[in-house]
XYZ file of C-alpha atoms in Angstrom:
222
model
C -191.772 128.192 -36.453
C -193.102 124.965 -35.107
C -193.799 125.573 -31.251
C -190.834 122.691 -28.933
C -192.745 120.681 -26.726
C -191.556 121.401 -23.021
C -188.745 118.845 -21.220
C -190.609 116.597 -18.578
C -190.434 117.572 -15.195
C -189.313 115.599 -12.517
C -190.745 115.802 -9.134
C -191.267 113.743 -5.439
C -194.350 115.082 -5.036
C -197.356 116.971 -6.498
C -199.632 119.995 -5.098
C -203.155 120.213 -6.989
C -205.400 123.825 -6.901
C -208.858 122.668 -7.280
C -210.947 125.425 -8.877
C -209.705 125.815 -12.489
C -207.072 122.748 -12.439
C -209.153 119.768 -11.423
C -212.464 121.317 -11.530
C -213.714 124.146 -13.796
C -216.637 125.715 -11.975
C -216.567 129.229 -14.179
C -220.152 128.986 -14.471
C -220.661 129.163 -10.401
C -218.198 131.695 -9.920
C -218.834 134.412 -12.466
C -222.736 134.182 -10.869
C -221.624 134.655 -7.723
C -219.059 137.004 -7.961
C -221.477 139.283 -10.234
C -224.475 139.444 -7.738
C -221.555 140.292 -5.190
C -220.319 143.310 -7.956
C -223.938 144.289 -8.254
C -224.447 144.682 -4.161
C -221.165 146.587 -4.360
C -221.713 148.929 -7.257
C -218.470 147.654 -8.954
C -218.178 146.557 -12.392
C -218.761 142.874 -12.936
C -216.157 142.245 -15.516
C -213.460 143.646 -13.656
C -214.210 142.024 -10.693
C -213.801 138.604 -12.209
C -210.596 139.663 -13.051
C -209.248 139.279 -10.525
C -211.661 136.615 -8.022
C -209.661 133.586 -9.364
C -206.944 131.446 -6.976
C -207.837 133.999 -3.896
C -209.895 133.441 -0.658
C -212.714 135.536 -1.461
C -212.070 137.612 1.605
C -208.673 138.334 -0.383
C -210.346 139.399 -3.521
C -212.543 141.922 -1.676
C -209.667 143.315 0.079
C -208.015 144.183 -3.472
C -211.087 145.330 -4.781
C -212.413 147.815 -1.843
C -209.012 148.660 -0.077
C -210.853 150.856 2.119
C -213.386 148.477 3.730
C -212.801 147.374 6.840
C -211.920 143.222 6.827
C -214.350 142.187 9.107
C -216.688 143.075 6.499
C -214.950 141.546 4.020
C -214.745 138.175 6.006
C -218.340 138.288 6.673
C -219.079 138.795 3.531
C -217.023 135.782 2.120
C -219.222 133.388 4.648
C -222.491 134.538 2.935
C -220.210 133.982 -0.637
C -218.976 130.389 0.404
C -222.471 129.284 1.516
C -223.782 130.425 -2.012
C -221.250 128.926 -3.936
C -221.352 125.575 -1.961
C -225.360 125.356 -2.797
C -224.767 125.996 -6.060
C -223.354 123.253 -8.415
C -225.244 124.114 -11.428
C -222.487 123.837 -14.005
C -219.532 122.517 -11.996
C -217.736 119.854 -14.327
C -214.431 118.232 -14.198
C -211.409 119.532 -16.628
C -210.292 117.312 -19.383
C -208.422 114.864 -18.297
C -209.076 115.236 -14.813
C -210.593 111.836 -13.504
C -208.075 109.734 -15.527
C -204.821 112.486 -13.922
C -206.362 111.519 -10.619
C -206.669 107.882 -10.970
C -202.925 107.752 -12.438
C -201.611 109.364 -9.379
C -203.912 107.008 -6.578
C -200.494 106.266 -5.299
C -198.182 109.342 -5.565
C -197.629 111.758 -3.371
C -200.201 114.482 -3.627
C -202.298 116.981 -2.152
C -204.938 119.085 -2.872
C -203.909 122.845 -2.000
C -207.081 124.938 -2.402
C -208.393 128.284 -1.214
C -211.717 126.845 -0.722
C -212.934 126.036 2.227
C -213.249 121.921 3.023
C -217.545 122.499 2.419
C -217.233 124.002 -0.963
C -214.158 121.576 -1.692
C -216.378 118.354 -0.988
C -219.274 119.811 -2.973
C -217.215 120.803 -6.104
C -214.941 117.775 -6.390
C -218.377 115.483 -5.713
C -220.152 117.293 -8.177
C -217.373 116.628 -10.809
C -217.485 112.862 -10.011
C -213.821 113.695 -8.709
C -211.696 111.622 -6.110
C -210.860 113.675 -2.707
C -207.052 113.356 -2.128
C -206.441 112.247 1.088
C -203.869 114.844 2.007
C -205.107 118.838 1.728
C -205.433 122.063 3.039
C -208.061 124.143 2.493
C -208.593 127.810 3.379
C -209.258 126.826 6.791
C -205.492 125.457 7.179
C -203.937 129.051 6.809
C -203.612 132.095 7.639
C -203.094 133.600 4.688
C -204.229 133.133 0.997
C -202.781 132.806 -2.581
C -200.623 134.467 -3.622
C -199.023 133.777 -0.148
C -197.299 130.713 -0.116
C -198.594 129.197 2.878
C -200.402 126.944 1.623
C -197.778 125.218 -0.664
C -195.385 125.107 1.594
C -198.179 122.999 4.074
C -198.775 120.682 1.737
C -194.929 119.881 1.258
C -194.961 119.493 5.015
C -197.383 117.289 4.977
C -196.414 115.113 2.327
C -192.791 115.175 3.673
C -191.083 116.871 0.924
C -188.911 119.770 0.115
C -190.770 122.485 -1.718
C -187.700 121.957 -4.626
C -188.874 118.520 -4.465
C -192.612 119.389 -5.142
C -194.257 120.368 -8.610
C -197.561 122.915 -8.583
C -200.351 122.930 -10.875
C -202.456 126.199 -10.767
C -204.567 127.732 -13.342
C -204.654 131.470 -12.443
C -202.092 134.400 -11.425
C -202.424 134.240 -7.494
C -201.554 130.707 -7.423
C -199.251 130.686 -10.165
C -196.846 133.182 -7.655
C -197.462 131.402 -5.018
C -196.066 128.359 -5.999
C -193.304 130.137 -7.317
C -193.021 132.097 -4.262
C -192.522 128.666 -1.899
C -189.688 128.054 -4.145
C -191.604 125.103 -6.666
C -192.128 124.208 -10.062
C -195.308 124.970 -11.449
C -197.564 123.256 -14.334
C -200.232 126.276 -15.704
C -203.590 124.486 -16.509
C -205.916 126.246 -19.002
C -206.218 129.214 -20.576
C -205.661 132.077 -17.437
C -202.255 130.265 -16.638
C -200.779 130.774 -20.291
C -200.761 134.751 -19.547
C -198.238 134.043 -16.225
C -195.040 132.180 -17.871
C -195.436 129.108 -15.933
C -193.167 126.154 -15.986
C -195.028 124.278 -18.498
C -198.032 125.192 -19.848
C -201.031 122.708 -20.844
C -204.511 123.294 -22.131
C -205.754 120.604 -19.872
C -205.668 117.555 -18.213
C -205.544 115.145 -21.206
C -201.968 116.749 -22.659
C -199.964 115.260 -19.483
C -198.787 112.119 -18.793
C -197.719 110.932 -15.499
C -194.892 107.983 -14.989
C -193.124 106.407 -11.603
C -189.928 105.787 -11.890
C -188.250 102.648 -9.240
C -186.545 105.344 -7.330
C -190.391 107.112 -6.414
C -189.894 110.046 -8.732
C -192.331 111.311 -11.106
C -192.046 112.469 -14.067
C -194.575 114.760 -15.694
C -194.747 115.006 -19.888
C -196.343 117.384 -22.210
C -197.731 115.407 -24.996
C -197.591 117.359 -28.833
């Protein structure tokens, strides 16, 4: 049977992850996160596993329960700092740069659990535009899959979470958009696994209209 292309989605405003949705910087992270496995004596592939959509602090906490999360936090400043000097690899996600330019004048934020250094490097390095509205790991208190961060980018764009439409790539961010009570569009492959609202395997398969009233609509092309 032929697979139905998904009904559009209508929407006030939209709330972008970075790592995996706009940018795909794999290649940085599976580097990282393995010399961090190796110091640790855990098994690289089942660390990155699970490292996608959290604060890295977050990931260590799931991955050594028992450490104490001062160490953990430390630890994530010496794993931002790596990952913010290294680039190597870091490349937008089909379809990006044209998404971005279509919604110049939308409502839209960038809801990331990096921090606002590694967010400048990484959309820089993929030649993308900064959205003038986000909040980075620095803006809350608690990380994906909390839905903190969601829900302060609706409050900052002015609009309902019902109102707002998420795209996410992996698990933790996929429940926390779904957690603060929004709509979320699953980028790539990771998302397919977590039944979001639509599904796409990148940027290019969506296209983004304005109607006179200020809504959006959002369309999976076949």
């Amino acid at each position: 049977m032929a697979a139905t292309t998904p009904a559009p989605l209508t929407a006030r405003a939209l709330l972008l992850d970075m790592d995996g949705t706009l940018v795909n910087s794999d290649a940085v992270v599976e580097r990282c996160w393995r010399r961090w496995a190796d110091r640790q004596g855990l098994d690289a592939d089942d660390v990155l596993k699970v490292v996608h959509g959290r604060q890295g602090f977050a990931t260590m906490a799931v991955l050594l329960p028992d450490r104490p999360m001062e160490e953990n936090h430390a630890d994530n400043r010496v794993m931002l700092a790596e990952e913010t000097a290294d680039l190597d690899g870091v490349v937008p996600v089909g379809g990006a740069a044209a998404f971005m330019a279509a919604i110049t004048d939308l409502p839209h934020a960038l809801v990331t659990s990096a921090d606002t250094a590694l967010a400048t490097a990484r959309m820089g390095a993929a030649a993308l535009r900064m959205p003038e509205v986000r909040v980075t790991a620095e803006s809350v208190g608690a990380s994906k899959p909390d839905p903190e961060g969601f829900l302060k980018g609706a409050a900052a764009l002015g609009f309902e979470p019902a109102d707002c439409v998420v795209f996410e790539d992996s698990e933790a961010g996929i429940q926390a958009g779904r957690a603060a009570g929004m709509r979320v569009v699953g980028v790539g492959p990771r998302a397919a696994a977590f039944a979001p609202d639509v599904h796409i395997a990148d940027l290019t398969r969506l296209r983004v209209e304005q109607a006179t009233d200020g809504s959006i609509t959002l369309t999976v092309l076949a």
